[in-house]
Amino acid sequence: MPEVKPMEGNQAVAEAMRQINPDAVAAYPITPSTEIVQTFAQFVADGEVDTNFVAVESEHSAMSACTAAAAAGGRVMNVTSANGLALMWEILYITASLRQPVILTVVNRALSGNINIHCDHSDTMGARDAGWIQLYGENVQEAYDNLIQAVVIGEREDVRLPVMSCLDGFLVSHSYELLQVEDDEAVQEFIGPYQPRYPLLDIENPITMGPLDLWDFYFEHKRDQWEAYGPAKQAIIEVGQAFGEEFGRPYGLMEKYHLDDADFVVMAMSSMAGTAKDAVETLREDGVKAGLLKLRAFRPFPSEEIVATLQNAAAVAICDRAASFGAETGPLYAETIAALYSAGMQIPCCNYIYGLGGRQVTPEEIVGIYRDLERIAAEGQPSQPLQFLGVRG
Amino acid sequence: MPKNLKQLSHTPLRLTGGHRLCPGCGEPIVVRQVLMATDDPVIAASCTGCLEVSTTIFPYTAWNIPWIHIAFENAAATIAGIEAMYKAHKARAAKGTPLPDYIDPDADYKFVAFAGDGGTYDIGFQSLSGATERGHQFLYVCLNNEAYMNTGIQRSSATPMGGHTTTSPAGSVIPGKQQHQKDLTACMAAHDMPYVAQSIPGRWRDLTRKAEKAFAIDGPTFINVLTPCPLGWRLAPEMTPEISQLAADTCMWPLYEVEDGQWKLTYKPKEKKPIEEYLEPQGRFRHLFRDEKGAEMRQKMQEWADYKWNQLLERCGEQ
């Protein structure tokens, strides 16, 4: 029977991995995701999974071994954070280019330097062009649910792409919440058996994988890869619906919180969305038409759906938990206004960079953002297009 | 029983002709000799390098076996990942889950990595050390041509002292590389892995026998093969086997194996030749024959070769 129990985000991820029971996991511990690797290693030691767990000597080898293991023909998972993801960088692109549906949990953490172990999204935002699908979860339940869905999304025949399932370091990874844990059998049934394409272990049909690919073909291969992200978006929608039908918690590309009649919209990802929901409730009690667009899928980026969702907004605040140094805005802002501009929409928007290195974001600060939006809507444009929320000096 | 020459010659080619490696390149010779040494199914991984770029130019491939390249510094992690997946399926099968239909239940799969000295001695050393310590079943073959040949002949930690490369050039002040090469084979032996060896393409029986031994072991094995590069060594292409033999005869590259910790010479030259016989045919050492400074360098190199040879004899219980 499904049961509800208190769990940390990391434990919830490890629990989902146990239920998924992948063929291979190659991982290297790093704060704040270490506990997932430890917990899973214990599942292996206790015979609770069949997984071949490879305790590699670095994240670079972790992603190399995962990519190769997937290419050999099997379901593969991995876990990391921050600098660990950065060390995988080179291989992330190759995993996606080889179309290997490796599933990677990223417990988001600030990139060095200076070294900081707490949450921001600089790690996965930096990997946004690597070709991986990226799902961001708000809380412990979503971290669990997203990981199970990631397997199905990535392995779909028309997708065949690796997936990052992201949750906020410490804020979610180390927070206890009540988690609905589904039955092992139900999870297995939902993900189904792994169907490899061109496995290297198929000796009778040898293939050459990862060849030298020059000016005469590389471009076509990249264009082919580009075309997988349309089906990927569809897969996120359909798998989210199917998950809802099976387990009662439907998912999509985004969550729309009080958006139907919202004039003032905050757009955010991950745990900040939870805090923002409180702010929305407070403002709604005061009669302010506040709403929240919580983006779940950053890759593929659902431009069309964002445009459709924001079309009646009077002003939008786009919140980035990452800085894109040298750019004039954060990455979520840049992509969102590009989508709006392309659709011919001239909604006043502003950008908040917040929470770097684990800086707290309070409901009061988010209420302040909505107050800014009221002013921006009245004035027609923001006086300060970019603000650093809660920064001193 | 080791395969004889006739049996070897009847082994189907796993790396076919038509690849674009240079005339006289030692790499395909080594790869073929190694792959001839087993009739079991083999899956190969390569690091970035000459072998990779010259045998797999899309849409062509010279490989008749499953082959993968991911990146430069991870050949060991790559082959470990493939082996891990094979072992995962075998372990599940032992518990009653059917093997995937594309895996032959009766065959004994082998896993081999081919990597240059750049991908082995330098950028890929961590990956190799890690995979070895974890005990995966693989044969790792270092195609050691003693420099980064694929990028245009830059020094590596395998480049011998005095060697001219484009990043350790022979100049009017500095006569080539100033450091001795890393003794990687001994480093790998220090991992206490079940089988480590050095070989050359010029003695086919030595190399195929070592590969046969390595393939028979369910654990990590390593063969470091001195692999002449006519382009980088500035060597006549037809001299590839001969120059590798001279490396063994001068004890610049002794042939030996370390089996379960036991060091053993597999070839002892009847008469140890002076290193000049090995150096002189190679343009990369030409500057060492021009002046007094070069002679001093040769002296240092001879002393090092003697020191390493005596060290090896001692390890092999020959002294």
XYZ file of C-alpha atoms in Angstrom:
712
model
C 0.000 0.000 0.000
C 1.191 3.522 -0.659
C 2.103 5.187 2.602
C 2.787 8.679 3.823
C 5.923 9.121 5.865
C 8.271 11.903 6.886
C 11.350 11.979 4.700
C 14.155 14.303 3.739
C 14.525 15.218 0.090
C 17.677 13.143 -0.192
C 15.977 10.125 1.364
C 13.038 10.540 -0.981
C 15.356 10.531 -3.992
C 17.163 7.449 -2.705
C 13.799 5.782 -2.112
C 12.728 6.497 -5.691
C 16.037 5.094 -6.921
C 15.455 1.948 -4.875
C 12.036 1.527 -6.431
C 13.348 2.234 -9.940
C 16.081 -0.351 -9.287
C 18.378 0.750 -12.159
C 20.895 -1.629 -13.726
C 23.850 0.574 -12.895
C 24.684 3.613 -10.782
C 28.108 5.219 -10.952
C 28.343 8.115 -8.542
C 30.690 10.204 -6.471
C 29.607 11.900 -3.254
C 29.372 15.682 -2.918
C 27.493 17.895 -0.470
C 24.502 18.269 -0.350
C 23.688 15.129 -2.368
C 26.065 12.763 -0.531
C 23.297 11.209 1.519
C 21.595 9.912 -1.628
C 24.727 8.045 -2.658
C 25.228 6.718 0.886
C 21.640 5.591 1.264
C 21.664 3.922 -2.115
C 24.978 2.185 -1.365
C 23.293 0.746 1.725
C 20.383 -0.523 -0.395
C 22.971 -2.266 -2.572
C 24.793 -3.681 0.446
C 21.525 -4.977 1.882
C 20.448 -6.574 -1.384
C 17.396 -4.325 -1.723
C 18.285 -3.490 -5.321
C 19.930 -5.419 -8.148
C 21.987 -2.417 -9.223
C 25.676 -2.654 -10.029
C 26.874 0.294 -7.950
C 30.220 1.656 -9.161
C 31.822 3.927 -6.569
C 33.993 5.857 -8.998
C 36.905 8.137 -8.182
C 35.445 11.374 -9.587
C 32.351 12.892 -11.114
C 34.065 12.927 -14.471
C 34.446 9.174 -14.323
C 30.939 8.900 -12.872
C 29.328 10.459 -15.911
C 31.731 8.682 -18.274
C 30.899 5.299 -16.760
C 27.167 6.118 -16.724
C 27.199 7.122 -20.371
C 29.110 3.983 -21.333
C 26.901 1.755 -19.202
C 23.793 3.207 -20.824
C 25.374 2.708 -24.235
C 26.071 -0.902 -23.282
C 22.320 -1.289 -22.848
C 20.589 -0.646 -19.545
C 18.984 1.810 -17.163
C 21.509 4.080 -15.482
C 21.277 6.712 -12.753
C 23.613 9.185 -11.137
C 23.583 11.899 -8.475
C 25.603 15.071 -7.997
C 25.754 18.771 -7.062
C 27.595 21.963 -8.000
C 31.302 21.346 -8.628
C 30.564 17.696 -9.229
C 28.266 18.678 -12.071
C 30.920 21.081 -13.310
C 33.453 18.259 -13.415
C 30.982 16.241 -15.494
C 30.549 19.126 -17.901
C 32.432 17.713 -20.837
C 30.603 14.422 -20.629
C 27.120 15.933 -20.169
C 27.161 17.085 -23.773
C 28.343 13.690 -24.955
C 25.654 11.784 -23.022
C 23.009 13.886 -24.737
C 24.666 13.699 -28.144
C 24.883 9.909 -27.905
C 21.165 10.000 -26.981
C 21.656 7.966 -23.811
C 18.774 8.455 -21.358
C 20.891 8.622 -18.204
C 18.939 9.989 -15.237
C 20.830 12.436 -13.029
C 19.567 13.895 -9.784
C 21.134 17.282 -9.164
C 20.815 18.666 -5.673
C 21.331 22.301 -6.609
C 24.226 24.075 -4.960
C 26.257 27.194 -5.647
C 29.314 26.797 -7.814
C 32.673 27.823 -6.383
C 34.320 30.207 -5.846
C 34.295 31.104 -3.165
C 33.306 27.686 -2.027
C 29.763 27.530 -0.700
C 27.754 24.387 -0.103
C 24.288 25.961 -0.095
C 21.599 26.299 -2.693
C 21.475 28.216 -5.879
C 20.969 27.168 -9.472
C 24.300 28.215 -10.919
C 25.253 24.562 -11.414
C 22.324 23.402 -13.548
C 21.819 26.794 -15.216
C 25.374 26.507 -16.440
C 24.559 23.098 -17.910
C 21.438 24.377 -19.657
C 22.866 24.090 -23.166
C 24.278 20.578 -22.715
C 21.238 18.889 -24.223
C 19.705 17.433 -21.075
C 16.060 17.715 -20.155
C 15.832 19.674 -16.886
C 12.989 19.316 -14.384
C 12.950 21.407 -11.202
C 11.039 20.211 -8.130
C 9.652 22.472 -5.432
C 9.607 20.092 -2.492
C 10.320 16.559 -1.298
C 7.267 15.057 -2.986
C 8.136 16.626 -6.306
C 11.734 15.449 -6.071
C 10.411 11.922 -5.668
C 7.722 12.208 -8.334
C 9.968 13.953 -10.854
C 12.631 11.282 -10.647
C 10.151 8.517 -11.425
C 8.744 10.493 -14.351
C 12.240 11.367 -15.590
C 12.891 7.711 -16.350
C 9.831 7.448 -18.571
C 10.368 10.819 -20.259
C 14.019 10.222 -21.107
C 13.534 6.674 -22.352
C 10.606 7.399 -24.659
C 11.335 6.249 -28.175
C 10.854 9.699 -29.679
C 12.966 11.378 -26.984
C 15.987 9.256 -25.951
C 17.610 12.048 -23.978
C 19.209 12.272 -20.549
C 17.252 13.991 -17.800
C 18.315 16.100 -14.814
C 15.900 16.064 -11.927
C 16.766 19.056 -9.766
C 15.952 19.863 -6.166
C 17.217 22.643 -3.945
C 20.223 21.835 -1.787
C 19.498 21.780 1.959
C 16.195 23.647 1.503
C 14.676 20.463 0.100
C 17.443 17.866 0.272
C 17.744 18.158 4.047
C 14.163 19.138 4.914
C 11.716 16.643 6.315
C 8.308 16.712 4.723
C 5.513 14.203 4.499
C 6.081 12.083 1.428
C 3.579 9.833 -0.235
C 5.638 6.772 -1.138
C 4.001 4.701 -3.832
C 4.107 0.910 -4.026
C 7.273 -0.597 -5.462
C 5.223 -2.585 -7.964
C 3.242 0.470 -9.047
C 6.466 2.403 -9.672
C 7.918 -0.509 -11.625
C 4.772 -0.762 -13.679
C 4.781 2.959 -14.370
C 8.392 3.023 -15.611
C 8.190 -0.301 -17.474
C 11.169 -2.327 -18.684
C 14.154 -0.620 -20.295
C 14.280 -0.869 -24.080
C 17.802 -0.162 -25.319
C 18.607 1.166 -28.780
C 21.753 -0.189 -30.442
C 23.279 -1.632 -27.256
C 27.029 -2.152 -27.376
C 26.563 -5.548 -25.754
C 24.846 -6.706 -28.946
C 27.845 -8.528 -30.331
C 26.005 -9.730 -33.428
C 25.267 -6.179 -34.514
C 28.423 -4.221 -33.759
C 28.141 -0.463 -33.914
C 30.691 2.332 -33.728
C 29.557 4.937 -31.226
C 31.117 8.360 -30.769
C 33.007 8.568 -34.083
C 34.847 11.476 -35.633
C 32.108 13.617 -37.151
C 33.307 16.490 -39.319
C 31.818 19.406 -41.251
C 30.074 17.082 -43.676
C 27.758 15.406 -41.124
C 28.137 16.970 -37.653
C 25.748 19.818 -38.435
C 22.996 17.432 -39.570
C 23.476 15.360 -36.432
C 23.115 18.473 -34.283
C 19.991 19.489 -36.164
C 18.579 15.985 -35.625
C 19.342 16.312 -31.928
C 17.641 19.723 -31.878
C 14.463 18.129 -33.158
C 14.222 15.764 -30.188
C 13.277 18.566 -27.808
C 9.828 19.065 -29.312
C 8.837 15.470 -28.566
C 10.580 15.876 -25.209
C 8.222 18.684 -24.283
C 5.261 16.568 -25.315
C 6.638 13.659 -23.300
C 6.874 15.806 -20.160
C 3.211 16.755 -20.584
C 1.974 13.238 -21.339
C 4.025 11.470 -18.699
C 2.908 14.097 -16.153
C -0.718 13.397 -17.053
C -0.219 9.640 -16.880
C 1.479 10.031 -13.512
C -1.537 12.015 -12.313
C -3.912 9.322 -13.494
C -1.893 6.618 -11.784
C -0.928 8.339 -8.555
C -3.283 11.306 -8.252
C -0.641 14.006 -8.640
C -0.662 15.361 -12.202
C 2.273 17.342 -13.562
C 2.950 19.515 -16.572
C 5.541 21.921 -17.886
C 4.624 24.411 -15.161
C 2.321 24.940 -12.237
C -0.116 27.837 -12.441
C -0.917 29.164 -8.996
C -3.777 31.685 -8.943
C -2.885 32.656 -12.487
C -6.315 32.645 -14.106
C -7.101 36.231 -13.157
C -3.667 37.341 -11.996
C -2.457 40.833 -12.881
C 0.862 40.519 -11.081
C 2.861 37.388 -11.752
C 6.010 36.104 -10.158
C 7.843 33.461 -12.151
C 10.187 31.167 -10.251
C 11.454 27.614 -10.011
C 12.028 25.121 -7.209
C 11.645 25.821 -3.500
C 11.165 29.561 -3.871
C 7.806 28.743 -5.451
C 6.676 27.309 -2.124
C 7.535 30.536 -0.333
C 5.918 32.554 -3.102
C 2.672 30.625 -2.692
C 2.428 31.939 0.880
C 2.997 35.453 -0.385
C 0.287 35.001 -3.019
C -2.161 33.830 -0.359
C -1.399 36.853 1.826
C -1.854 39.252 -1.070
C -5.039 37.589 -2.279
C -6.509 38.138 1.201
C -5.807 41.828 0.643
C -7.538 41.693 -2.740
C -4.347 41.901 -4.802
C -4.563 39.807 -7.937
C -1.250 38.032 -7.388
C -0.267 34.820 -9.133
C 2.700 32.500 -9.459
C 4.092 30.737 -12.504
C 6.241 27.906 -11.222
C 8.307 26.590 -14.073
C 8.979 22.860 -13.846
C 10.647 22.231 -17.212
C 13.479 24.605 -18.035
C 14.777 22.320 -20.802
C 13.105 22.039 -23.171
C 12.048 25.635 -22.563
C 8.283 25.894 -23.017
C 8.172 29.315 -24.720
C 4.755 28.878 -26.271
C 3.121 27.770 -23.036
C 4.751 30.577 -21.048
C 3.507 33.150 -23.530
C -0.002 31.729 -23.375
C 0.076 31.763 -19.587
C 1.350 35.311 -19.211
C -0.747 36.963 -21.882
C -3.149 38.693 -19.489
C -0.575 39.723 -16.892
C -0.078 43.408 -16.152
C 3.495 42.944 -14.953
C 5.817 39.984 -14.419
C 8.742 39.491 -12.043
C 11.125 36.767 -13.204
C 13.288 35.321 -10.451
C 16.665 33.773 -11.173
C 18.636 31.843 -8.586
C 21.731 32.144 -10.778
C 23.798 34.950 -12.211
C 24.939 34.824 -15.789
C 28.089 36.858 -15.477
C 28.573 39.390 -18.198
C 24.953 39.139 -19.284
C 22.573 41.916 -18.239
C 19.988 39.517 -16.789
C 19.627 36.069 -15.297
C 19.029 33.125 -17.642
C 15.342 32.528 -16.851
C 14.589 36.197 -17.481
C 16.493 36.271 -20.754
C 14.694 33.240 -22.149
C 11.289 34.380 -20.949
C 11.460 37.868 -22.429
C 12.816 36.389 -25.665
C 9.689 34.226 -25.798
C 7.409 37.172 -25.011
C 9.094 39.461 -27.540
C 8.926 36.810 -30.253
C 5.195 36.544 -29.598
C 4.858 40.321 -29.899
C 3.969 40.807 -26.235
C 5.032 43.955 -24.451
C 4.311 43.107 -20.827
C 6.488 45.061 -18.388
C 8.926 42.561 -16.868
C 11.654 42.820 -14.280
C 14.348 40.456 -13.132
C 15.296 39.510 -9.585
C 18.452 37.611 -8.881
C 17.978 36.039 -5.480
C 19.222 33.461 -3.050
C 22.779 32.987 -4.295
C 24.838 30.726 -2.055
C 21.778 29.807 -0.004
C 20.678 33.345 0.977
C 17.222 33.074 2.539
C 14.215 34.424 0.714
C 11.336 35.450 2.981
C 7.625 35.711 2.193
C 7.904 39.424 3.072
C 10.522 39.935 0.369
C 8.281 38.236 -2.152
C 5.346 40.415 -1.085
C 7.712 43.308 -1.769
C 8.222 41.986 -5.307
C 4.457 42.058 -5.886
C 4.353 45.634 -4.564
C 7.054 46.492 -7.111
C 4.920 44.877 -9.811
C 1.924 47.033 -8.919
C 4.101 50.118 -9.379
C 5.683 48.815 -12.587
C 2.249 48.069 -14.061
C 1.092 51.585 -13.207
C 4.213 53.185 -14.658
C 4.389 50.930 -17.717
C 7.995 49.923 -17.194
C 10.349 49.072 -14.353
C 12.633 51.772 -13.007
C 15.140 49.057 -12.169
C 14.960 46.135 -14.654
C 17.370 44.015 -12.566
C 17.514 43.836 -8.783
C 19.461 41.655 -6.404
C 16.924 40.560 -3.824
C 18.104 40.841 -0.230
C 21.707 41.689 -1.035
C 23.561 44.162 1.178
C 25.478 47.190 0.011
C 47.524 -23.162 -25.483
C 48.695 -19.944 -27.103
C 47.650 -19.513 -30.712
C 50.317 -20.246 -33.270
C 51.035 -18.031 -36.252
C 48.735 -19.993 -38.532
C 45.852 -19.768 -36.072
C 46.476 -16.076 -35.581
C 46.447 -15.498 -39.316
C 43.048 -17.205 -39.582
C 41.474 -15.039 -36.885
C 38.871 -12.701 -38.430
C 40.050 -9.109 -38.566
C 38.358 -7.028 -35.903
C 40.013 -3.832 -37.089
C 39.824 -3.843 -40.865
C 41.981 -2.116 -43.441
C 40.878 1.086 -45.075
C 41.375 3.160 -41.953
C 43.348 6.360 -42.295
C 46.238 5.848 -39.914
C 49.631 6.801 -41.373
C 51.804 4.329 -43.289
C 53.996 2.543 -40.788
C 51.871 3.534 -37.783
C 52.345 1.029 -34.978
C 48.820 1.407 -33.643
C 46.820 -0.854 -35.978
C 49.528 -3.510 -35.722
C 49.211 -3.529 -31.960
C 45.417 -3.409 -31.995
C 45.195 -6.333 -34.400
C 47.689 -8.441 -32.501
C 45.820 -7.819 -29.252
C 42.395 -8.559 -30.745
C 43.669 -11.725 -32.439
C 44.557 -13.084 -29.032
C 40.989 -14.005 -28.113
C 38.084 -15.635 -29.919
C 35.625 -14.435 -27.278
C 33.320 -11.503 -28.037
C 35.176 -8.242 -27.444
C 33.849 -4.752 -26.866
C 36.367 -1.954 -27.277
C 36.641 1.605 -26.021
C 39.123 4.188 -27.211
C 40.130 7.520 -25.852
C 40.411 10.507 -28.147
C 43.512 10.138 -30.254
C 44.906 8.997 -33.575
C 43.305 5.563 -33.398
C 39.889 7.047 -32.719
C 39.965 9.809 -35.334
C 41.491 7.654 -38.053
C 39.312 4.550 -37.762
C 35.863 6.098 -37.326
C 35.444 9.011 -39.691
C 31.674 9.178 -40.038
C 29.973 7.540 -41.944
C 32.770 4.954 -42.128
C 34.203 2.681 -39.513
C 37.047 0.179 -39.529
C 35.706 -1.672 -36.488
C 34.009 -5.041 -36.802
C 33.339 -5.196 -33.074
C 31.243 -2.904 -30.858
C 33.334 0.179 -30.207
C 32.814 3.401 -28.293
C 34.630 6.660 -27.817
C 33.398 9.194 -25.264
C 36.297 11.537 -24.543
C 40.039 11.862 -24.007
C 40.637 11.266 -20.309
C 38.148 8.510 -19.607
C 38.902 5.341 -21.588
C 39.151 3.371 -18.338
C 35.907 4.773 -16.905
C 34.233 4.077 -20.245
C 35.260 0.450 -20.454
C 34.408 0.100 -16.740
C 30.889 1.372 -17.429
C 30.354 -1.176 -20.186
C 31.715 -3.974 -18.058
C 29.524 -2.829 -15.160
C 26.418 -3.086 -17.326
C 27.426 -6.563 -18.547
C 28.001 -7.705 -14.972
C 24.688 -6.141 -13.926
C 22.809 -8.181 -16.522
C 24.719 -11.332 -15.600
C 23.995 -10.812 -11.904
C 20.294 -10.289 -12.598
C 20.303 -13.436 -14.740
C 21.838 -15.378 -11.867
C 18.823 -14.323 -9.773
C 16.359 -15.487 -12.406
C 15.765 -12.420 -14.620
C 16.304 -13.443 -18.243
C 19.334 -11.940 -19.945
C 18.490 -9.397 -22.639
C 18.156 -11.304 -25.905
C 21.119 -9.500 -27.441
C 23.530 -10.968 -24.884
C 24.851 -14.442 -25.640
C 24.397 -16.411 -22.401
C 27.107 -18.896 -23.301
C 29.819 -16.448 -24.308
C 32.443 -14.913 -22.064
C 32.577 -11.238 -23.015
C 35.887 -9.372 -22.970
C 36.427 -5.649 -22.570
C 39.393 -3.779 -23.946
C 40.449 -0.135 -23.894
C 42.961 1.316 -26.342
C 44.453 4.648 -25.361
C 47.529 6.622 -26.211
C 50.129 7.789 -23.744
C 48.359 11.137 -23.435
C 45.131 9.414 -22.470
C 46.956 7.012 -20.167
C 50.065 8.543 -18.591
C 48.654 12.049 -18.304
C 45.054 13.190 -18.651
C 43.533 9.730 -18.193
C 45.737 8.473 -15.376
C 43.183 9.126 -12.629
C 40.474 7.292 -14.526
C 42.785 4.318 -15.126
C 43.940 4.212 -11.527
C 40.361 4.363 -10.254
C 39.025 1.674 -12.574
C 41.975 -0.559 -11.706
C 41.475 -0.171 -7.968
C 37.795 -1.060 -8.363
C 38.750 -4.324 -10.024
C 36.664 -4.192 -13.200
C 37.378 -6.877 -15.751
C 39.191 -5.195 -18.634
C 42.388 -5.170 -20.606
C 43.798 -1.684 -20.959
C 46.299 -1.322 -23.775
C 48.408 1.811 -23.851
C 49.453 2.599 -27.406
C 52.488 4.449 -26.174
C 54.051 6.511 -28.942
C 55.671 8.767 -26.402
C 54.015 12.072 -27.283
C 50.655 13.633 -28.135
C 50.800 12.669 -31.777
C 47.179 13.350 -32.665
C 47.504 17.034 -31.814
C 50.837 17.344 -33.576
C 53.663 15.828 -31.521
C 53.595 17.526 -28.112
C 55.478 16.169 -25.117
C 53.822 13.796 -22.688
C 55.111 12.297 -19.470
C 55.990 9.274 -21.627
C 58.358 11.269 -23.830
C 61.929 10.166 -23.123
C 64.589 12.619 -22.020
C 66.174 14.363 -24.967
C 63.182 13.754 -27.214
C 62.258 16.609 -29.530
C 58.570 17.439 -29.560
C 56.796 20.659 -30.449
C 56.459 21.539 -26.751
C 59.881 20.244 -25.762
C 61.713 21.383 -28.877
C 65.423 20.963 -29.413
C 66.726 24.527 -29.399
C 70.040 26.277 -29.287
C 69.914 26.342 -25.474
C 67.663 23.434 -24.466
C 68.244 20.090 -26.249
C 64.744 18.588 -26.145
C 62.829 17.206 -23.175
C 64.605 17.690 -19.868
C 62.909 14.985 -17.811
C 62.916 11.208 -17.881
C 59.644 9.485 -18.754
C 57.278 8.304 -16.071
C 57.555 4.574 -15.403
C 53.859 3.966 -15.825
C 54.100 0.190 -16.091
C 55.672 0.091 -12.624
C 52.977 2.515 -11.408
C 50.337 0.088 -12.614
C 52.170 -2.861 -11.062
C 52.045 -0.915 -7.790
C 48.244 -1.140 -8.031
C 48.698 -4.852 -7.317
C 46.538 -5.687 -10.312
C 46.638 -9.298 -11.514
C 48.525 -8.694 -14.739
C 50.787 -5.927 -16.044
C 53.176 -6.124 -18.991
C 55.298 -4.179 -21.428
C 55.518 -5.190 -25.049
C 56.252 -4.024 -28.609
C 54.631 -4.622 -31.995
C 57.916 -6.005 -33.356
C 57.596 -9.304 -31.463
C 54.151 -10.629 -32.295
C 54.464 -13.695 -30.129
C 55.378 -11.615 -27.089
C 52.396 -9.300 -27.514
C 49.760 -11.876 -28.487
C 50.783 -14.158 -25.647
C 50.537 -11.317 -23.160
C 47.144 -10.310 -24.525
C 45.959 -13.928 -24.252
C 47.013 -14.027 -20.611
C 45.356 -10.700 -19.912
C 42.081 -11.652 -21.581
C 41.901 -14.823 -19.488
C 41.873 -12.857 -16.231
C 38.656 -11.729 -14.560
C 40.061 -8.456 -13.364
C 41.946 -5.379 -14.501
C 44.991 -5.950 -16.710
C 47.359 -3.506 -18.356
C 49.761 -3.809 -21.266
C 51.980 -0.885 -22.134
C 53.054 -1.227 -25.758
C 55.774 0.965 -27.193
C 54.082 1.935 -30.449
C 56.320 3.649 -32.996
C 54.990 6.741 -34.739
C 56.951 7.370 -37.949
C 55.633 10.925 -38.175
C 56.412 11.969 -34.620
C 59.607 9.988 -34.294
C 60.770 11.108 -37.769
C 61.329 7.543 -38.690
C 61.166 5.641 -41.956
C 57.701 3.986 -41.991
C 59.082 0.538 -42.779
C 61.192 0.618 -39.610
C 58.293 0.328 -37.142
C 58.814 -3.305 -36.078
C 62.598 -2.998 -36.218
C 62.837 0.153 -34.124
C 60.606 -1.397 -31.468
C 62.947 -4.384 -31.399
C 65.883 -2.002 -30.969
C 64.082 -0.409 -28.008
C 64.027 -3.844 -26.404
C 67.631 -4.670 -27.380
C 68.956 -1.403 -25.910
C 66.807 -1.915 -22.799
C 65.210 1.461 -23.422
C 61.925 -0.489 -23.413
C 62.379 -3.866 -21.729
C 59.818 -6.585 -22.276
C 58.459 -8.046 -19.079
C 55.326 -8.954 -17.213
C 54.137 -8.787 -13.643
C 51.769 -11.630 -12.936
C 50.184 -11.682 -9.479
C 53.074 -9.589 -8.191
C 55.772 -11.765 -9.771
C 58.074 -9.752 -12.054
C 59.414 -11.681 -15.000
C 61.498 -10.740 -18.030
C 59.929 -12.060 -21.210
C 62.878 -11.078 -23.388
C 66.502 -10.667 -22.420
C 68.778 -9.336 -25.164
C 71.794 -11.572 -25.715
C 73.899 -8.481 -25.849
C 72.617 -5.196 -24.438
C 73.116 -2.668 -27.220
C 74.106 0.965 -26.655
C 71.123 3.317 -26.800
C 72.579 5.102 -29.834
C 71.461 2.188 -32.015
C 67.884 2.970 -31.033
C 68.246 6.768 -31.052
C 70.106 7.325 -34.286
C 67.463 6.221 -36.807
C 64.968 8.599 -35.213
C 64.854 12.252 -36.204
C 63.428 13.194 -32.804
C 66.864 12.464 -31.313
C 68.952 13.827 -34.211
C 70.057 16.934 -32.293
C 71.723 14.703 -29.716
C 74.323 13.710 -32.291
C 75.372 17.238 -33.257
C 77.461 18.556 -30.395
C 78.902 18.052 -26.966
C 75.671 19.009 -25.250
C 73.920 16.252 -27.151
C 76.594 13.762 -26.155
C 76.128 14.742 -22.522
C 72.409 14.209 -22.887
C 72.971 10.785 -24.442
C 75.224 9.923 -21.541
C 72.462 10.820 -19.076
C 69.987 8.768 -21.074
C 72.295 5.760 -21.124
C 72.790 6.028 -17.373
C 69.040 6.170 -16.863
C 68.463 3.182 -19.145
C 71.115 1.243 -17.221
C 69.624 2.240 -13.886
C 66.114 1.221 -14.925
C 67.348 -2.033 -16.480
C 69.218 -2.993 -13.326
C 66.193 -2.098 -11.238
C 64.083 -4.347 -13.439
C 66.592 -7.214 -13.286
C 66.497 -6.970 -9.531
C 62.690 -6.993 -9.464
C 62.739 -10.027 -11.746
C 65.255 -11.824 -9.537
C 67.804 -11.836 -12.331
C 70.575 -10.294 -10.250
